[in-house]
Amino acid sequence: MPKFKVAVDHGIDREIAIQRLRSFSTKVREDAPVEIAEVYEEWDEEGNLQFAFAAMGLKVSGKMVTCQVKVTINGQIPFAAIPFRGQLEKQLAEKVREALVENETLG
């Protein structure tokens, strides 16, 4: 399967970034309830997220890792989604940035 990668610098404490990102899938579902379905998320003890979802019927899966200075997302998409890879990467990066900034007062 084709892969995608996203990296977003965060510049905040890693633990605070993880707390803010825990709302990641909820935020995505709220913003695009019709296009996003079959959402799966599992956070591990280190604060990393395994996720999967279907967008417009295409299944996307991956792992989000929060480091000291950035968040990286590595995942897989079906071959049919290759034309949309750039758009997917851009939207995921945007949602991560929104989660980190929007929840700033909570951290």
mmCIF file of C-alpha atoms in Angstrom:
data_model
loop_
_atom_site.group_PDB
_atom_site.id
_atom_site.type_symbol
_atom_site.label_atom_id
_atom_site.label_comp_id
_atom_site.label_asym_id
_atom_site.label_seq_id
_atom_site.Cartn_x
_atom_site.Cartn_y
_atom_site.Cartn_z
ATOM 1 C CA MET A 1 0.000 0.000 0.000
ATOM 2 C CA PRO A 2 1.184 3.555 -0.670
ATOM 3 C CA LYS A 3 2.424 5.515 2.316
ATOM 4 C CA PHE A 4 1.995 9.068 3.518
ATOM 5 C CA LYS A 5 3.880 11.165 6.061
ATOM 6 C CA VAL A 6 3.123 14.344 7.973
ATOM 7 C CA ALA A 7 5.366 16.275 10.367
ATOM 8 C CA VAL A 8 4.197 19.238 12.463
ATOM 9 C CA ASP A 9 6.490 21.196 14.795
ATOM 10 C CA HIS A 10 4.758 22.009 18.075
ATOM 11 C CA GLY A 11 7.210 23.921 20.310
ATOM 12 C CA ILE A 12 5.383 23.006 23.539
ATOM 13 C CA ASP A 13 5.993 20.483 26.294
ATOM 14 C CA ARG A 14 5.526 16.944 24.959
ATOM 15 C CA GLU A 15 3.037 15.941 27.673
ATOM 16 C CA ILE A 16 0.909 19.014 27.000
ATOM 17 C CA ALA A 17 1.009 18.270 23.269
ATOM 18 C CA ILE A 18 -0.176 14.695 23.934
ATOM 19 C CA GLN A 19 -3.043 15.935 26.110
ATOM 20 C CA ARG A 20 -4.159 18.315 23.391
ATOM 21 C CA LEU A 21 -3.911 15.712 20.652
ATOM 22 C CA ARG A 22 -6.093 13.184 22.443
ATOM 23 C CA SER A 23 -9.058 15.032 20.944
ATOM 24 C CA PHE A 24 -7.685 14.395 17.433
ATOM 25 C CA SER A 25 -10.224 11.887 16.138
ATOM 26 C CA THR A 26 -13.125 13.638 17.864
ATOM 27 C CA LYS A 27 -12.148 16.878 16.143
ATOM 28 C CA VAL A 28 -11.938 15.169 12.756
ATOM 29 C CA ARG A 29 -15.349 13.522 13.217
ATOM 30 C CA GLU A 30 -16.965 16.815 14.273
ATOM 31 C CA ASP A 31 -15.580 18.701 11.281
ATOM 32 C CA ALA A 32 -16.420 16.078 8.657
ATOM 33 C CA PRO A 33 -19.109 13.733 10.008
ATOM 34 C CA VAL A 34 -20.330 12.673 6.566
ATOM 35 C CA GLU A 35 -16.948 12.090 4.903
ATOM 36 C CA ILE A 36 -15.268 10.334 7.851
ATOM 37 C CA ALA A 37 -16.491 6.930 9.085
ATOM 38 C CA GLU A 38 -15.258 3.793 10.818
ATOM 39 C CA VAL A 39 -12.946 5.762 13.103
ATOM 40 C CA TYR A 40 -10.613 3.686 15.276
ATOM 41 C CA GLU A 41 -8.091 5.055 17.753
ATOM 42 C CA GLU A 42 -5.885 3.479 20.356
ATOM 43 C CA TRP A 43 -3.457 5.435 22.502
ATOM 44 C CA ASP A 44 -0.482 3.569 23.946
ATOM 45 C CA GLU A 45 1.264 4.215 27.270
ATOM 46 C CA GLU A 46 3.812 6.481 25.561
ATOM 47 C CA GLY A 47 1.136 8.824 24.188
ATOM 48 C CA ASN A 48 1.281 7.559 20.607
ATOM 49 C CA LEU A 49 -1.865 6.994 18.578
ATOM 50 C CA GLN A 50 -2.696 4.087 16.273
ATOM 51 C CA PHE A 51 -5.616 5.142 14.086
ATOM 52 C CA ALA A 52 -7.750 4.138 11.154
ATOM 53 C CA PHE A 53 -10.708 5.695 9.381
ATOM 54 C CA ALA A 54 -12.551 5.620 6.095
ATOM 55 C CA ALA A 55 -12.742 8.821 4.074
ATOM 56 C CA MET A 56 -15.084 8.802 1.089
ATOM 57 C CA GLY A 57 -15.060 5.011 1.348
ATOM 58 C CA LEU A 58 -11.248 4.732 1.280
ATOM 59 C CA LYS A 59 -9.524 3.248 4.320
ATOM 60 C CA VAL A 60 -6.617 5.154 5.865
ATOM 61 C CA SER A 61 -4.490 3.906 8.755
ATOM 62 C CA GLY A 62 -1.387 5.043 10.561
ATOM 63 C CA LYS A 63 0.447 6.006 13.687
ATOM 64 C CA MET A 64 0.872 9.446 15.240
ATOM 65 C CA VAL A 65 3.977 9.898 17.394
ATOM 66 C CA THR A 66 4.513 12.961 19.560
ATOM 67 C CA CYS A 67 8.174 13.798 20.160
ATOM 68 C CA GLN A 68 9.719 16.676 22.123
ATOM 69 C CA VAL A 69 9.572 19.139 19.210
ATOM 70 C CA LYS A 70 7.223 17.677 16.614
ATOM 71 C CA VAL A 71 4.362 15.340 15.838
ATOM 72 C CA THR A 72 4.828 12.836 13.039
ATOM 73 C CA ILE A 73 2.145 10.797 11.333
ATOM 74 C CA ASN A 74 3.062 7.842 9.149
ATOM 75 C CA GLY A 75 0.376 5.845 7.462
ATOM 76 C CA GLN A 76 -0.951 3.883 4.549
ATOM 77 C CA ILE A 77 -3.599 4.628 1.971
ATOM 78 C CA PRO A 78 -5.114 2.460 -0.761
ATOM 79 C CA PHE A 79 -3.835 2.833 -4.327
ATOM 80 C CA ALA A 80 -7.122 4.501 -5.278
ATOM 81 C CA ALA A 81 -6.292 7.336 -2.861
ATOM 82 C CA ILE A 82 -2.893 8.216 -4.371
ATOM 83 C CA PRO A 83 -4.329 11.245 -6.241
ATOM 84 C CA PHE A 84 -5.555 12.582 -2.869
ATOM 85 C CA ARG A 85 -2.350 11.903 -0.854
ATOM 86 C CA GLY A 86 -1.199 15.540 -0.860
ATOM 87 C CA GLN A 87 -4.610 16.787 0.206
ATOM 88 C CA LEU A 88 -4.815 14.155 2.959
ATOM 89 C CA GLU A 89 -1.371 15.092 4.293
ATOM 90 C CA LYS A 90 -2.275 18.797 4.248
ATOM 91 C CA GLN A 91 -5.585 18.219 6.060
ATOM 92 C CA LEU A 92 -4.021 15.968 8.708
ATOM 93 C CA ALA A 93 -1.288 18.548 9.379
ATOM 94 C CA GLU A 94 -3.945 21.258 9.652
ATOM 95 C CA LYS A 95 -6.022 19.215 12.130
ATOM 96 C CA VAL A 96 -2.951 18.499 14.277
ATOM 97 C CA ARG A 97 -2.070 22.217 14.342
ATOM 98 C CA GLU A 98 -5.668 23.097 15.241
ATOM 99 C CA ALA A 99 -5.720 20.553 18.082
ATOM 100 C CA LEU A 100 -2.445 21.918 19.470
ATOM 101 C CA VAL A 101 -3.472 25.590 19.265
ATOM 102 C CA GLU A 102 -7.234 25.392 19.942
ATOM 103 C CA ASN A 103 -6.733 23.640 23.238
ATOM 104 C CA GLU A 104 -3.896 25.933 24.326
ATOM 105 C CA THR A 105 -5.845 27.326 27.277
ATOM 106 C CA LEU A 106 -6.494 23.817 28.590
ATOM 107 C CA GLY A 107 -2.808 22.843 28.858
#
